[in-house]
Protein backbone atom coordinates (compact mmCIF):
# COMPACT_ATOMS: atom_id res chain seq x y z
CA UNK A 1 0.00 0.00 0.00
CA UNK A 2 1.22 3.44 -0.93
CA UNK A 3 0.73 6.88 0.56
CA UNK A 4 -2.36 8.90 -0.43
CA UNK A 5 -2.75 12.45 -1.61
CA UNK A 6 -5.62 14.61 -0.38
CA UNK A 7 -6.45 17.26 -2.98
CA UNK A 8 -8.90 20.05 -2.13
CA UNK A 9 -10.33 21.53 -5.30
CA UNK A 10 -10.94 25.16 -6.12
CA UNK A 11 -7.55 26.88 -6.04
CA UNK A 12 -6.25 28.55 -9.21
CA UNK A 13 -2.53 27.95 -9.75
CA UNK A 14 -0.20 30.94 -9.89
CA UNK A 15 3.58 31.30 -9.81
CA UNK A 16 6.73 29.74 -11.15
CA UNK A 17 8.00 26.18 -11.19
CA UNK A 18 11.32 24.62 -12.29
CA UNK A 19 11.50 21.26 -14.01
CA UNK A 20 14.45 18.84 -13.67
CA UNK A 21 15.81 16.38 -16.24
CA UNK A 22 13.54 13.92 -18.04
CA UNK A 23 12.87 10.49 -16.53
CA UNK A 24 12.59 9.04 -20.01
CA UNK A 25 16.03 10.40 -20.87
CA UNK A 26 18.07 9.91 -17.71
CA UNK A 27 17.34 6.17 -17.45
CA UNK A 28 18.68 5.64 -21.00
CA UNK A 29 21.69 7.90 -20.40
CA UNK A 30 22.50 5.81 -17.33
CA UNK A 31 22.22 2.61 -19.39
CA UNK A 32 24.53 4.13 -22.02
CA UNK A 33 27.26 4.34 -19.35
CA UNK A 34 27.56 0.54 -19.79
CA UNK A 35 29.13 1.21 -23.20
CA UNK A 36 32.36 2.70 -21.82
CA UNK A 37 35.05 1.77 -19.33
CA UNK A 38 35.49 4.49 -16.70
CA UNK A 39 33.32 7.14 -15.04
CA UNK A 40 30.34 8.73 -16.80
CA UNK A 41 28.80 11.78 -15.12
CA UNK A 42 25.15 12.72 -15.70
CA UNK A 43 23.75 15.96 -14.28
CA UNK A 44 20.24 17.45 -13.98
CA UNK A 45 18.94 14.06 -12.77
CA UNK A 46 15.40 14.20 -11.38
CA UNK A 47 14.86 13.12 -7.74
CA UNK A 48 12.52 10.27 -8.62
CA UNK A 49 12.38 6.66 -7.50
CA UNK A 50 13.29 5.24 -10.92
CA UNK A 51 16.81 6.75 -10.79
CA UNK A 52 18.02 4.77 -7.72
CA UNK A 53 16.26 1.71 -9.18
CA UNK A 54 18.27 2.08 -12.40
CA UNK A 55 21.38 2.62 -10.23
CA UNK A 56 20.64 -0.77 -8.61
CA UNK A 57 20.31 -2.37 -12.06
CA UNK A 58 23.72 -1.01 -13.08
CA UNK A 59 25.27 -2.01 -9.74
CA UNK A 60 23.95 -5.52 -10.29
CA UNK A 61 25.80 -5.57 -13.62
CA UNK A 62 29.08 -4.63 -11.93
CA UNK A 63 29.13 -0.79 -12.06
CA UNK A 64 29.79 1.50 -9.12
CA UNK A 65 27.09 4.18 -8.93
CA UNK A 66 27.15 7.30 -6.74
CA UNK A 67 24.10 9.55 -6.52
CA UNK A 68 24.38 12.98 -4.97
CA UNK A 69 22.01 15.91 -5.40
CA UNK A 70 21.20 16.01 -9.10
CA UNK A 71 24.33 14.18 -10.26
CA UNK A 72 24.94 10.52 -10.88
CA UNK A 73 28.45 9.10 -11.38
CA UNK A 74 28.65 5.67 -12.94
CA UNK A 75 31.95 3.82 -13.00
CA UNK A 76 31.86 0.90 -15.40
CA UNK A 77 34.53 -1.83 -15.09
CA UNK A 78 36.38 -3.55 -17.93
CA UNK A 79 34.51 -6.78 -17.21
CA UNK A 80 30.73 -6.46 -16.95
CA UNK A 81 28.13 -9.00 -16.02
CA UNK A 82 25.70 -9.47 -18.91
CA UNK A 83 22.92 -10.97 -16.83
CA UNK A 84 20.29 -8.63 -15.41
CA UNK A 85 18.04 -10.82 -13.30
CA UNK A 86 17.66 -9.35 -9.83
CA UNK A 87 14.79 -7.60 -8.02
CA UNK A 88 15.51 -4.04 -9.29
CA UNK A 89 15.10 -5.23 -12.89
CA UNK A 90 11.59 -6.50 -12.24
CA UNK A 91 10.61 -3.26 -10.50
CA UNK A 92 11.75 -1.02 -13.36
CA UNK A 93 10.08 -1.48 -16.72
CA UNK A 94 12.75 0.72 -18.34
CA UNK A 95 15.50 -1.71 -17.31
CA UNK A 96 15.02 -3.33 -20.72
CA UNK A 97 17.13 -0.44 -22.07
CA UNK A 98 20.29 -2.20 -20.81
CA UNK A 99 19.74 -4.78 -23.57
CA UNK A 100 21.24 -2.68 -26.40
CA UNK A 101 24.32 -1.50 -24.47
CA UNK A 102 25.04 -5.03 -23.19
CA UNK A 103 24.81 -6.39 -26.74
CA UNK A 104 27.08 -3.59 -27.98
CA UNK A 105 29.67 -4.02 -25.24
CA UNK A 106 29.54 -7.73 -24.28
CA UNK A 107 27.87 -9.23 -27.41
CA UNK A 108 25.60 -11.07 -25.04
CA UNK A 109 22.77 -10.21 -22.70
CA UNK A 110 20.24 -11.89 -20.45
CA UNK A 111 17.65 -9.42 -19.18
CA UNK A 112 14.64 -10.43 -17.08
CA UNK A 113 11.36 -9.24 -18.54
CA UNK A 114 9.23 -7.12 -16.27
CA UNK A 115 5.58 -8.06 -15.81
CA UNK A 116 2.59 -6.49 -17.52
CA UNK A 117 2.05 -2.77 -17.48
CA UNK A 118 -1.21 -1.04 -16.66
CA UNK A 119 -1.02 1.10 -19.81
CA UNK A 120 -1.13 -1.84 -22.22
CA UNK A 121 1.07 -4.57 -23.65
CA UNK A 122 4.67 -3.67 -24.33
CA UNK A 123 6.13 -6.30 -26.63
CA UNK A 124 9.82 -6.38 -27.59
CA UNK A 125 9.54 -7.68 -31.16
CA UNK A 126 11.01 -4.53 -32.70
CA UNK A 127 13.90 -4.48 -30.19
CA UNK A 128 14.69 -8.11 -30.98
CA UNK A 129 14.29 -7.81 -34.75
CA UNK A 130 16.60 -4.79 -34.79
CA UNK A 131 19.29 -6.63 -32.86
CA UNK A 132 18.78 -9.71 -35.11
CA UNK A 133 19.43 -7.48 -38.15
CA UNK A 134 22.75 -6.54 -36.49
CA UNK A 135 23.64 -10.24 -36.40
CA UNK A 136 22.48 -11.30 -32.92
CA UNK A 137 20.52 -14.44 -32.07
CA UNK A 138 17.62 -13.30 -29.92
CA UNK A 139 15.08 -15.35 -27.97
CA UNK A 140 12.83 -15.26 -24.95
CA UNK A 141 13.75 -18.00 -22.49
CA UNK A 142 12.28 -18.58 -19.04
CA UNK A 143 11.07 -15.00 -18.70
CA UNK A 144 14.29 -13.46 -19.96
CA UNK A 145 15.23 -11.83 -23.24
CA UNK A 146 18.45 -13.49 -24.32
CA UNK A 147 20.87 -12.19 -26.97
CA UNK A 148 24.12 -13.59 -28.34
CA UNK A 149 26.42 -12.64 -31.18
CA UNK A 150 30.00 -13.27 -32.25
CA UNK A 151 30.12 -9.66 -33.40
CA UNK A 152 27.56 -7.05 -34.40
CA UNK A 153 27.55 -5.78 -37.98
CA UNK A 154 25.87 -2.62 -39.24
CA UNK A 155 22.58 -3.13 -41.11
CA UNK A 156 19.63 -1.34 -42.67
CA UNK A 157 16.71 -1.54 -40.21
CA UNK A 158 13.17 -0.32 -40.86
CA UNK A 159 10.90 -0.13 -37.80
CA UNK A 160 7.19 -0.93 -38.23
CA UNK A 161 6.38 1.82 -35.73
CA UNK A 162 8.70 4.56 -34.39
CA UNK A 163 9.17 2.83 -31.02
CA UNK A 164 11.19 4.90 -28.55
CA UNK A 165 12.63 1.90 -26.69
CA UNK A 166 13.50 -0.08 -29.85
CA UNK A 167 15.19 2.95 -31.43
CA UNK A 168 17.27 3.45 -28.26
CA UNK A 169 18.30 -0.20 -27.90
CA UNK A 170 19.29 -0.49 -31.57
CA UNK A 171 21.16 2.82 -31.40
CA UNK A 172 23.11 1.77 -28.29
CA UNK A 173 24.06 -1.58 -29.84
CA UNK A 174 24.95 -0.11 -33.25
CA UNK A 175 27.46 2.45 -31.93
CA UNK A 176 29.90 -0.41 -31.27
CA UNK A 177 28.94 -2.56 -34.31
CA UNK A 178 31.21 -3.03 -37.29
CA UNK A 179 30.15 -0.81 -40.21
CA UNK A 180 27.15 1.40 -40.87
CA UNK A 181 23.64 1.02 -39.44
CA UNK A 182 20.66 2.97 -40.75
CA UNK A 183 17.44 3.04 -38.66
CA UNK A 184 14.43 4.05 -40.76
CA UNK A 185 11.13 5.15 -39.21
CA UNK A 186 13.13 5.86 -36.05
CA UNK A 187 11.50 7.59 -33.06
CA UNK A 188 12.11 11.36 -33.12
CA UNK A 189 11.54 12.21 -29.44
CA UNK A 190 13.79 14.86 -27.79
CA UNK A 191 15.02 12.07 -25.48
CA UNK A 192 16.46 10.25 -28.54
CA UNK A 193 18.35 13.42 -29.48
CA UNK A 194 19.60 13.70 -25.88
CA UNK A 195 20.89 10.12 -25.93
CA UNK A 196 22.53 10.60 -29.36
CA UNK A 197 24.20 13.79 -28.08
CA UNK A 198 25.71 11.97 -25.11
CA UNK A 199 26.81 9.03 -27.28
CA UNK A 200 28.40 11.54 -29.68
CA UNK A 201 30.35 13.07 -26.79
CA UNK A 202 31.52 9.53 -25.98
CA UNK A 203 32.97 9.25 -29.50
CA UNK A 204 30.04 7.60 -31.35
CA UNK A 205 29.40 8.65 -34.95
CA UNK A 206 25.67 9.34 -35.28
CA UNK A 207 23.77 11.58 -37.68
CA UNK A 208 20.08 12.25 -38.13
CA UNK A 209 18.91 11.82 -34.50
CA UNK A 210 15.61 13.69 -34.20
CA UNK A 211 14.68 12.79 -37.79
CA UNK A 212 13.07 9.56 -39.03
CA UNK A 213 16.41 8.25 -40.35
CA UNK A 214 19.36 7.78 -38.01
CA UNK A 215 22.74 6.72 -39.41
CA UNK A 216 25.39 5.23 -37.16
CA UNK A 217 29.01 4.48 -38.14
CA UNK A 218 30.25 1.88 -35.67
CA UNK A 219 33.48 2.59 -33.76
CA UNK A 220 35.81 0.23 -31.86
CA UNK A 221 35.46 1.88 -28.45
CA UNK A 222 33.84 4.84 -26.69
CA UNK A 223 35.12 6.96 -23.81
CA UNK A 224 33.36 8.40 -20.71
CA UNK A 225 31.83 11.85 -20.75
CA UNK A 226 29.77 14.33 -18.71
CA UNK A 227 26.27 15.20 -19.90
CA UNK A 228 23.32 17.31 -18.71
CA UNK A 229 19.91 15.59 -19.02
CA UNK A 230 17.34 17.36 -21.19
CA UNK A 231 14.40 18.93 -19.28
CA UNK A 232 11.32 16.77 -18.69
CA UNK A 233 8.71 17.84 -21.24
CA UNK A 234 6.06 15.58 -19.69
CA UNK A 235 6.46 17.18 -16.26
CA UNK A 236 6.51 20.64 -17.90
CA UNK A 237 3.39 19.72 -19.88
CA UNK A 238 1.69 18.49 -16.70
CA UNK A 239 2.21 21.91 -15.06
CA UNK A 240 0.93 23.64 -18.22
CA UNK A 241 -2.29 21.58 -18.13
CA UNK A 242 -2.60 22.09 -14.35
CA UNK A 243 -2.50 25.85 -14.98
CA UNK A 244 -5.10 25.51 -17.75
CA UNK A 245 -7.64 23.38 -15.85
CA UNK A 246 -7.50 25.68 -12.82
CA UNK A 247 -7.67 28.87 -14.95
CA UNK A 248 -4.35 29.96 -13.49
CA UNK A 249 -1.15 31.64 -14.68
CA UNK A 250 2.07 29.63 -14.36
CA UNK A 251 5.65 30.05 -15.59
CA UNK A 252 7.51 26.80 -16.24
CA UNK A 253 11.33 26.85 -16.43
CA UNK A 254 13.79 24.12 -17.43
CA UNK A 255 11.84 22.75 -20.42
CA UNK A 256 11.99 23.96 -24.02
CA UNK A 257 8.61 25.13 -25.32
CA UNK A 258 9.58 23.65 -28.71
CA UNK A 259 9.49 20.17 -27.12
CA UNK A 260 5.85 20.79 -26.18
CA UNK A 261 4.70 22.36 -29.43
CA UNK A 262 1.63 20.12 -29.90
CA UNK A 263 0.37 20.24 -26.26
CA UNK A 264 0.86 24.02 -26.03
CA UNK A 265 -0.85 24.55 -29.41
CA UNK A 266 -3.91 22.67 -28.09
CA UNK A 267 -3.95 24.92 -25.02
CA UNK A 268 -3.90 28.00 -27.25
CA UNK A 269 -6.91 26.59 -29.14
CA UNK A 270 -8.54 26.06 -25.79
CA UNK A 271 -8.16 29.77 -24.93
CA UNK A 272 -4.79 30.01 -23.17
CA UNK A 273 -2.16 32.68 -23.74
CA UNK A 274 1.19 30.94 -24.08
CA UNK A 275 4.46 32.88 -24.08
CA UNK A 276 7.74 31.24 -25.02
CA UNK A 277 10.70 32.17 -22.75
CA UNK A 278 14.43 31.54 -23.17
CA UNK A 279 14.36 28.71 -20.61
CA UNK A 280 10.69 27.68 -20.64
CA UNK A 281 7.27 29.20 -21.17
CA UNK A 282 4.38 30.82 -19.36
CA UNK A 283 0.73 29.94 -19.63
CA UNK A 284 -2.26 32.04 -18.68
CA UNK A 285 -5.81 30.68 -18.90
CA UNK A 286 -8.06 33.68 -18.19
CA UNK A 287 -11.41 31.88 -18.45
CA UNK A 288 -12.97 28.42 -18.60
CA UNK A 289 -11.11 26.32 -21.23
CA UNK A 290 -12.90 25.58 -24.52
CA UNK A 291 -13.15 21.95 -25.63
CA UNK A 292 -10.56 20.74 -28.16
CA UNK A 293 -9.86 17.34 -29.72
CA UNK A 294 -6.66 15.38 -29.02
CA UNK A 295 -5.00 12.58 -30.99
CA UNK A 296 -1.92 10.95 -29.43
CA UNK A 297 0.90 10.17 -31.84
CA UNK A 298 4.65 9.56 -31.71
CA UNK A 299 6.66 12.80 -31.43
CA UNK A 300 6.15 15.48 -32.71
CA UNK A 301 2.48 14.55 -32.25
CA UNK A 302 0.58 14.93 -28.99
CA UNK A 303 2.35 12.69 -26.42
CA UNK A 304 0.48 9.70 -24.99
CA UNK A 305 2.08 10.55 -21.63
CA UNK A 306 0.02 13.76 -21.50
CA UNK A 307 -3.21 12.07 -22.55
CA UNK A 308 -4.57 11.88 -18.96
CA UNK A 309 -3.93 15.64 -18.59
CA UNK A 310 -5.82 16.21 -21.86
CA UNK A 311 -8.71 14.14 -20.47
CA UNK A 312 -8.73 16.18 -17.26
CA UNK A 313 -8.92 19.35 -19.36
CA UNK A 314 -11.70 17.90 -21.53
CA UNK A 315 -13.65 16.92 -18.40
CA UNK A 316 -14.02 20.59 -17.39
CA UNK A 317 -13.85 22.34 -20.78
CA UNK A 318 -16.82 24.08 -22.34
CA UNK A 319 -18.14 21.78 -25.06
CA UNK A 320 -17.49 18.34 -26.45
CA UNK A 321 -14.02 16.78 -26.91
CA UNK A 322 -12.94 13.64 -28.73
CA UNK A 323 -9.69 12.04 -27.57
CA UNK A 324 -7.99 9.34 -29.64
CA UNK A 325 -5.25 7.13 -28.18
CA UNK A 326 -2.92 5.63 -30.80
CA UNK A 327 0.07 4.46 -28.74
CA UNK A 328 -0.97 2.49 -25.62
CA UNK A 329 -4.34 0.77 -25.84
CA UNK A 330 -5.13 0.38 -22.14
CA UNK A 331 -4.62 4.01 -21.15
CA UNK A 332 -8.38 4.71 -21.04
CA UNK A 333 -8.72 2.84 -17.74
CA UNK A 334 -8.13 6.31 -16.36
CA UNK A 335 -11.49 7.44 -17.79
CA UNK A 336 -13.32 5.15 -15.32
CA UNK A 337 -11.68 7.02 -12.45
CA UNK A 338 -12.69 10.36 -14.01
CA UNK A 339 -16.26 9.12 -14.31
CA UNK A 340 -16.18 8.42 -10.56
CA UNK A 341 -15.42 12.12 -10.21
CA UNK A 342 -18.52 13.03 -12.19
CA UNK A 343 -16.96 13.41 -15.65
CA UNK A 344 -19.44 12.98 -18.50
CA UNK A 345 -17.31 10.55 -20.50
CA UNK A 346 -17.62 7.44 -22.66
CA UNK A 347 -14.98 5.31 -24.34
CA UNK A 348 -15.16 3.19 -27.45
CA UNK A 349 -11.95 1.40 -28.45
CA UNK A 350 -9.31 4.01 -29.16
CA UNK A 351 -11.67 6.93 -28.59
CA UNK A 352 -12.97 8.78 -25.55
CA UNK A 353 -15.74 11.28 -25.86
CA UNK A 354 -16.31 13.89 -23.14
CA UNK A 355 -18.84 16.64 -22.52
CA UNK A 356 -17.19 19.12 -20.19
CA UNK A 357 -18.68 20.06 -16.82
CA UNK A 358 -17.89 23.30 -14.99
CA UNK A 359 -16.71 21.31 -11.96
CA UNK A 360 -16.00 17.71 -11.04
CA UNK A 361 -16.94 16.12 -7.74
CA UNK A 362 -14.38 14.67 -5.33
CA UNK A 363 -14.12 10.90 -4.89
CA UNK A 364 -11.61 8.30 -3.80
CA UNK A 365 -9.63 7.38 -6.94
CA UNK A 366 -6.73 5.04 -7.77
CA UNK A 367 -3.63 5.79 -9.89
CA UNK A 368 -2.89 3.03 -12.36
CA UNK A 369 0.37 4.45 -13.71
CA UNK A 370 2.59 7.52 -13.35
CA UNK A 371 0.73 9.76 -15.75
CA UNK A 372 -2.78 8.65 -14.80
CA UNK A 373 -1.87 9.45 -11.19
CA UNK A 374 -0.87 12.99 -12.11
CA UNK A 375 -4.01 13.34 -14.26
CA UNK A 376 -6.19 12.41 -11.28
CA UNK A 377 -4.55 15.09 -9.17
CA UNK A 378 -5.30 17.64 -11.92
CA UNK A 379 -8.93 16.51 -11.88
CA UNK A 380 -8.92 16.84 -8.06
CA UNK A 381 -7.81 20.46 -8.40
CA UNK A 382 -11.11 21.26 -10.15
CA UNK A 383 -13.38 19.01 -8.10
CA UNK A 384 -15.68 20.12 -5.32
CA UNK A 385 -14.52 18.70 -2.00
CA UNK A 386 -11.48 16.60 -1.11
CA UNK A 387 -10.29 14.00 -3.62
CA UNK A 388 -8.34 11.08 -2.19
CA UNK A 389 -5.78 9.81 -4.70
CA UNK A 390 -4.53 6.32 -3.82
CA UNK A 391 -1.42 4.42 -5.01
CA UNK A 392 0.65 7.60 -5.38
CA UNK A 393 3.86 5.56 -5.48
CA UNK A 394 3.28 5.67 -9.24
CA UNK A 395 3.50 9.47 -9.20
CA UNK A 396 6.73 9.34 -7.13
CA UNK A 397 8.32 7.28 -9.91
CA UNK A 398 8.03 10.10 -12.41
CA UNK A 399 7.53 13.45 -10.67
CA UNK A 400 10.19 14.87 -8.33
CA UNK A 401 8.79 16.88 -5.36
CA UNK A 402 5.30 16.77 -6.88
CA UNK A 403 3.39 17.89 -3.78
CA UNK A 404 5.90 20.66 -2.94
CA UNK A 405 5.77 22.07 -6.48
CA UNK A 406 1.97 22.08 -6.57
CA UNK A 407 1.76 23.70 -3.12
CA UNK A 408 4.21 26.41 -4.18
CA UNK A 409 1.75 27.23 -6.99
CA UNK A 410 -1.10 27.54 -4.48
CA UNK A 411 -2.67 24.08 -4.79
CA UNK A 412 -4.24 22.51 -1.71
CA UNK A 413 -2.67 19.08 -1.61
CA UNK A 414 -1.16 16.99 1.15
CA UNK A 415 0.47 13.60 1.44
CA UNK A 416 -0.89 11.18 3.98
CA UNK A 417 1.67 8.55 4.90
CA UNK A 418 0.42 5.06 5.56
C1 LIG B 1 8.54 5.22 -23.93
C2 LIG B 1 8.34 6.00 -22.66
C3 LIG B 1 6.85 6.14 -22.32
C4 LIG B 1 6.11 6.73 -23.50
C5 LIG B 1 6.40 5.93 -24.77
C6 LIG B 1 5.76 6.52 -26.02
C7 LIG B 1 10.31 5.46 -21.39
C8 LIG B 1 10.88 4.81 -20.18
N1 LIG B 1 9.01 5.31 -21.57
O1 LIG B 1 8.07 3.90 -23.71
O2 LIG B 1 6.74 7.01 -21.19
O3 LIG B 1 4.73 6.68 -23.24
O4 LIG B 1 7.81 5.85 -24.99
O5 LIG B 1 6.15 7.84 -26.19
O6 LIG B 1 11.02 6.12 -22.14
N2 LIG B 1 5.81 -1.72 -29.43
C9 LIG B 1 5.72 -2.93 -30.07
N3 LIG B 1 6.86 -3.68 -30.19
C10 LIG B 1 8.07 -3.28 -29.71
C11 LIG B 1 8.15 -2.03 -29.05
C12 LIG B 1 6.99 -1.27 -28.92
O7 LIG B 1 4.66 -3.34 -30.54
O8 LIG B 1 9.07 -4.01 -29.85
C13 LIG B 1 4.58 -0.88 -29.29
C14 LIG B 1 4.14 -0.70 -27.84
O9 LIG B 1 3.34 -1.77 -27.41
C15 LIG B 1 3.38 0.60 -27.90
C16 LIG B 1 4.11 1.39 -29.00
O10 LIG B 1 4.87 0.43 -29.73
O11 LIG B 1 2.05 0.36 -28.34
C17 LIG B 1 5.03 2.48 -28.48
O12 LIG B 1 5.95 1.96 -27.61
P1 LIG B 1 7.41 2.58 -27.40
O13 LIG B 1 7.56 3.84 -28.22
O14 LIG B 1 8.39 1.51 -27.60
O15 LIG B 1 7.35 3.01 -25.87
P2 LIG B 1 8.42 2.72 -24.73
O16 LIG B 1 9.79 2.92 -25.25
O17 LIG B 1 8.07 1.44 -24.06
CSV table of N, CA and C in Angstrom, one decimal, residues 70 185 228 284 328:
chain,number,residue,atom,x,y,z
A,70,UNK,N,21.8,16.3,-7.8
A,70,UNK,CA,21.2,16.0,-9.1
A,70,UNK,C,22.2,15.3,-10.0
A,185,UNK,N,12.3,5.0,-40.0
A,185,UNK,CA,11.1,5.2,-39.2
A,185,UNK,C,11.5,5.1,-37.7
A,228,UNK,N,24.5,16.8,-19.5
A,228,UNK,CA,23.3,17.3,-18.7
A,228,UNK,C,22.0,16.8,-19.3
A,284,UNK,N,-1.2,31.3,-19.4
A,284,UNK,CA,-2.3,32.0,-18.7
A,284,UNK,C,-3.6,31.6,-19.3
A,328,UNK,N,-0.8,3.5,-26.6
A,328,UNK,CA,-1.0,2.5,-25.6
A,328,UNK,C,-2.5,2.2,-25.4
